[in-house]
Structure formats: structure tokens, C-alpha cells
Short mmCIF file of C-alpha atoms in Angstrom, two decimals:
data_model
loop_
_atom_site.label_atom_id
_atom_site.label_comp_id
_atom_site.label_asym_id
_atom_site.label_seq_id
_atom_site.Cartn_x
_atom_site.Cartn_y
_atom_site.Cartn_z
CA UNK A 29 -10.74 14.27 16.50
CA UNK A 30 -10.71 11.17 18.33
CA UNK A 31 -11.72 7.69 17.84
CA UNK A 32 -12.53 4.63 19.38
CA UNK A 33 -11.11 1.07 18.34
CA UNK A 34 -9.88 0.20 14.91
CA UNK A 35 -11.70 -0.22 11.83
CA UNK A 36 -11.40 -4.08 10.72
CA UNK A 37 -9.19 -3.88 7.87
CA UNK A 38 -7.12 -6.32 5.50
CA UNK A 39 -7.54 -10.70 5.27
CA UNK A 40 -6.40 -13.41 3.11
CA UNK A 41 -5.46 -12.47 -0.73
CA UNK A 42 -3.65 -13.47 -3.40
CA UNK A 43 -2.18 -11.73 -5.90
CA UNK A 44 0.73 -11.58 -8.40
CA UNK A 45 4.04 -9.53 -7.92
CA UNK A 46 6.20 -7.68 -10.30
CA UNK A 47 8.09 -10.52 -10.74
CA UNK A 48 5.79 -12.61 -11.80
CA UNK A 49 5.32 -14.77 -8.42
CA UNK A 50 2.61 -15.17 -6.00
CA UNK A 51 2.33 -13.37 -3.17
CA UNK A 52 -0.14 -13.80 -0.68
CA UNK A 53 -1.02 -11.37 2.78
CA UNK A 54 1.17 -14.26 4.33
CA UNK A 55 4.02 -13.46 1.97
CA UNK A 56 4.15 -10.27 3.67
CA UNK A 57 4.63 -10.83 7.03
CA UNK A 58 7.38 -13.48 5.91
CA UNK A 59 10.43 -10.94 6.45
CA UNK A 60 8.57 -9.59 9.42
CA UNK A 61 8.30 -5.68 8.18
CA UNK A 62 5.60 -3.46 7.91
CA UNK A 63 3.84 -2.92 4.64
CA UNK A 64 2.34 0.65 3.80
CA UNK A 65 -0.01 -0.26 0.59
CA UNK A 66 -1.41 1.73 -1.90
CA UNK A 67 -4.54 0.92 -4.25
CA UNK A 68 -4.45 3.06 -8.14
CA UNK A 69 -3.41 1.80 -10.82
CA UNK A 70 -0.41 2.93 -13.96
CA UNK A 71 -1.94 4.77 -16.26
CA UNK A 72 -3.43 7.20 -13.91
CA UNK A 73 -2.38 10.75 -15.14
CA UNK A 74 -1.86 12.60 -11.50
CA UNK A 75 -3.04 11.24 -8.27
CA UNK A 76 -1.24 8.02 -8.11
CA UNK A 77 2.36 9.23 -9.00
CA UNK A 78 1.82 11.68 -6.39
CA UNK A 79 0.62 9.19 -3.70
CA UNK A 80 3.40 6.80 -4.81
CA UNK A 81 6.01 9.95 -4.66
CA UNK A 82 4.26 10.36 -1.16
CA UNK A 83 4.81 6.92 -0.57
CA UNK A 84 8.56 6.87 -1.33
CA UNK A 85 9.09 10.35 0.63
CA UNK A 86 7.65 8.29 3.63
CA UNK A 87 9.58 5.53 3.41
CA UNK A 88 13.26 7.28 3.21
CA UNK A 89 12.75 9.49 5.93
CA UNK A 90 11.78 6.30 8.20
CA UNK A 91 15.03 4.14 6.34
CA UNK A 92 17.20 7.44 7.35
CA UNK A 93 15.70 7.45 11.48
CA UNK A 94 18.60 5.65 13.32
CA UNK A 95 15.36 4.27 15.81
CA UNK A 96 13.65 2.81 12.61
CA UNK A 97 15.18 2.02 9.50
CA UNK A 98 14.58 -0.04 6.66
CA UNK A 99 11.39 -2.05 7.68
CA UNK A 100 8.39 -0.49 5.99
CA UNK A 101 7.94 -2.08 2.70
CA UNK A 102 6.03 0.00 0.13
CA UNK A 103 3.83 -2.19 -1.57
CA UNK A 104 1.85 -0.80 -5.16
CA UNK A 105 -1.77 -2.63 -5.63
CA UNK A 106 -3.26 -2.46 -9.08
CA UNK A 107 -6.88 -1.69 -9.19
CA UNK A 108 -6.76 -1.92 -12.97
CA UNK A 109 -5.94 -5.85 -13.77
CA UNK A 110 -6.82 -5.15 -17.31
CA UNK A 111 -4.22 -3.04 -18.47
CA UNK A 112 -1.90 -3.41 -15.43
CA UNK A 113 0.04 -6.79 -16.38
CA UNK A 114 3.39 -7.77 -14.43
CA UNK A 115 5.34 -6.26 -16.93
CA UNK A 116 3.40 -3.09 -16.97
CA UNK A 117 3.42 -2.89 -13.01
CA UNK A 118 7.33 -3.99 -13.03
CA UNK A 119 7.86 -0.79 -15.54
CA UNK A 120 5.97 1.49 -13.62
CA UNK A 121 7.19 0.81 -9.67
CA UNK A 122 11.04 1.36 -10.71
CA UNK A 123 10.47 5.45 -11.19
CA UNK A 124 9.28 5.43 -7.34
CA UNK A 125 11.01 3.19 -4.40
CA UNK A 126 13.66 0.13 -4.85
CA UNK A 127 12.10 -1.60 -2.93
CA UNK A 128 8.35 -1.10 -3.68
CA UNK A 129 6.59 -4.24 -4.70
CA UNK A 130 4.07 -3.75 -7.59
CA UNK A 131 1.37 -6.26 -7.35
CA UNK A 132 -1.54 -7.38 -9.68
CA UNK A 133 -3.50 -10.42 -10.49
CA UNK A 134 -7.03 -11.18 -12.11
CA UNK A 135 -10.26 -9.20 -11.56
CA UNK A 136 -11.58 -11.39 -9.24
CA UNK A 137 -8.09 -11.74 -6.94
CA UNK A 138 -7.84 -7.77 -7.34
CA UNK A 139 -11.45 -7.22 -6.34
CA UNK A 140 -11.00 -9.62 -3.17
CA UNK A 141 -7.99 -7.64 -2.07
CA UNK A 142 -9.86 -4.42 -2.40
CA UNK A 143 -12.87 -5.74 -0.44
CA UNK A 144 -10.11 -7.05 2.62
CA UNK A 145 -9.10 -3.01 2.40
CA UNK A 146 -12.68 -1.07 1.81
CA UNK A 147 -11.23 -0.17 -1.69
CA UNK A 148 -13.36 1.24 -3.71
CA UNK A 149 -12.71 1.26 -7.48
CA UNK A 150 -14.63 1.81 -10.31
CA UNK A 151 -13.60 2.29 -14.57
CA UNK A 152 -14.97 6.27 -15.25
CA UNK A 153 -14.46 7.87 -18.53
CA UNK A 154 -14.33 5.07 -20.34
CA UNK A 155 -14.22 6.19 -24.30
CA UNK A 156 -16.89 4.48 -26.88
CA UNK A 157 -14.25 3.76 -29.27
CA UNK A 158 -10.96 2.62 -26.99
CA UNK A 159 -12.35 -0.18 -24.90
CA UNK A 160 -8.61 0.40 -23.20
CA UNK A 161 -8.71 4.03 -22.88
CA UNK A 162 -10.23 5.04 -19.40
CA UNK A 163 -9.43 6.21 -16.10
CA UNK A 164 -10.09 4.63 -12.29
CA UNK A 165 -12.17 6.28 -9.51
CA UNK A 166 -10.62 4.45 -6.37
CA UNK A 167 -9.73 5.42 -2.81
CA UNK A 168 -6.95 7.26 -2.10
CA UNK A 169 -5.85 6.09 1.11
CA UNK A 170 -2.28 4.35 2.28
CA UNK A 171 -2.72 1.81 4.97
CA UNK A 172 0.02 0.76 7.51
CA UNK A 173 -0.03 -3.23 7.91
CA UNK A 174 1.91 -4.76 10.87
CA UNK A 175 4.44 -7.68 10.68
CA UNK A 176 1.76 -10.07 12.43
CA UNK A 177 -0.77 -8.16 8.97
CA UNK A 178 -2.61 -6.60 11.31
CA UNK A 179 -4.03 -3.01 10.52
CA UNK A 180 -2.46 -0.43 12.33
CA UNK A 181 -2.97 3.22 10.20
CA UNK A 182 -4.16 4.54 7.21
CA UNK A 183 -3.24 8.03 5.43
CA UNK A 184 -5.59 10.06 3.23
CA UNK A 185 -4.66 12.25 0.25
CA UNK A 186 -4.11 15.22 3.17
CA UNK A 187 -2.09 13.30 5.38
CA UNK A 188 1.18 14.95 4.89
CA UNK A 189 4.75 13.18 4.84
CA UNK A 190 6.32 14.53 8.08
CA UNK A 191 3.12 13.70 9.58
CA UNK A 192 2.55 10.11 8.47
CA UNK A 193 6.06 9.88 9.25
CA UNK A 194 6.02 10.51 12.64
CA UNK A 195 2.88 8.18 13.18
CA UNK A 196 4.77 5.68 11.42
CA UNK A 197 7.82 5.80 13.81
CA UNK A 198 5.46 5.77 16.65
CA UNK A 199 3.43 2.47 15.66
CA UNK A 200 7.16 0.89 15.31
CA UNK A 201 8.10 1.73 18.52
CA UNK A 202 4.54 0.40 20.02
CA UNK A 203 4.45 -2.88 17.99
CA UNK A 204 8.55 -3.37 19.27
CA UNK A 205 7.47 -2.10 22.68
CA UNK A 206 4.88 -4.89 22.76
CA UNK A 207 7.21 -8.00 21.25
CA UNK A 208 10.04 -6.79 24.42
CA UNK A 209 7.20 -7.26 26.54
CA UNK A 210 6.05 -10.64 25.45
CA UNK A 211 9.56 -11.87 25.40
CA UNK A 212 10.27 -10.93 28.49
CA UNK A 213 7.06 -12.83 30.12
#
């Protein structure tokens, strides 16, 4: 399959970490590292741990790659701001990656990061007598944001580690390429 040019993904958010401080798309790109994000949310029975095992898979093989290392930061979006508090998020993103950042926020800050990413999300199943018993219909995609939070990748459900790995490593390698190049004008 091939494509031409690159969809026009990601802008200005703000949303809450783990921790319980701001972060904003700027926030990012402060430590200059890639982020590889992921939108679900913590009480999701299957799809999400298995994304966010994905996610952590990913991310060690590219620490352990003597030409990469430790610059992708995996980064946890909550598409469920109603149950998915900073405590709840903080809980949940220690079974997957240390350094995984968990974020959240309010609906509207949550919904404005999904729109920057073509997120869809939507409550199904919700139960007539447990207002706070339902699951999320959302995308399941991983997207690859540069240090300067530009889009660069994204990885479906059937993208498969060694795969995402290796186009990973080679969008490093481009985007250092590149900064050599502009240096040494």
C-alpha cells in the first residue's frame, strides 16, 4: 500500500498527568523525546491492557537498540474522564511501563485532545441501574509524535511489535538525520 503526504494530526491540549500536574502538547516536547500515545481508558476489560502491553513491548526493545535508546515516551490518554481520576490513572499505568505517563483531565480538555488525534470515543453498554458501569468504543490506534510534536506514525490494533519497532527506529534515525543536517548549514 502506499500513500501520499501525512494525515494532519495532533495541536494544542491540555490535560492533567498522573501526578496531578498540567501537562500540555508543549510539555512534551520539553525533554525533546518522542511520545507514542494511546487513547482507552482503565476499566476496559481487554483491548487496552493489550495495547498498553503492546505499548511497553515497543518501547523496551527501542530502550535496548544501542542506535536508539531511551527516547520514546509512552504516554496513556484517558478517554473516560469520569471514572478515570489521577489517582485511578496513577494506579493503573504502574502495571505497564516506568515511564508511561497516564494523563486525564475534564470532558471537555479530553474531548479536545481526542479531536487534535481523530479519536473517536463513545460510552456503549452503559447499564440502567449503574450510571458508572459501562464500557468505551474508541480508536485503537498508537500514534508516534516527534520532539518538535509533529505527527510522524500511527499503529493499528494489527500493527505488530517487531514491526512498529522497526518503523520506530527508522523515524529516529530520519528526524536525527534531519537535525545533523540543519546544524551543519
Amino acid at each position: 500500500t502506499k500513500s501520499i503526504g501525512k494525515p494532519k494530526l495532533g495541536g494544542q491540549w491540555t490535560l492533567v498527568d498522573h501526578t496531578g500536574r498540567a501537562v500540555t502538547d508543549a510539555t512534551l516536547r520539553e525533554k525533546g523525546e518522542f511520545a507514542l500515545l494511546y487513547f482507552g481508558f482503565t476499566y476496559c476489560p481487554d483491548i487496552c491492557p493489550a495495547e498498553l502491553i503492546k505499548m511497553k513491548n515497543i518501547v523496551e526493545k527501542l530502550d535496548a537498540l544501542d542506535d536508539v535508546g531511551p527516547v520514546v515516551l509512552p504516554v496513556f490518554i484517558s478517554v473516560d474522564p469520569k471514572r478515570d481520576g489521577v489517582a485511578q490513572i496513577a494506579h493503573y499505568i504502574k502495571d505497564f511501563h516506568p515511564r508511561m505517563v497516564g494523563l486525564t483531565g475534564t470532558p471537555e480538555q479530553v474531548s479536545k485532545a481526542c479531536r487534535a488525534f481523530r479519536v473517536y470515543h463513545s460510552i456503549a453498554d452503559q447499564d440502567a441501574e449503574d450510571e458508572d458501569d459501562y464500557l468505551v468504543d474508541h480508536s485503537i490506534v498508537m500514534y508516534l509524535i516527534g520532539p518538535d510534536g509533529v505527527f510522524l506514525d500511527f499503529y493499528t490494533q494489527l500493527t505488530e511489535v517487531d514491526e512498529a519497532v522497526e518503523r520506530i527506529r527508522n523515524m529516529i534515525k530520519e528526524s536525527r538525520e534531519e537535525l545533523k543536517n540543519e546544524e551543519e548549514q
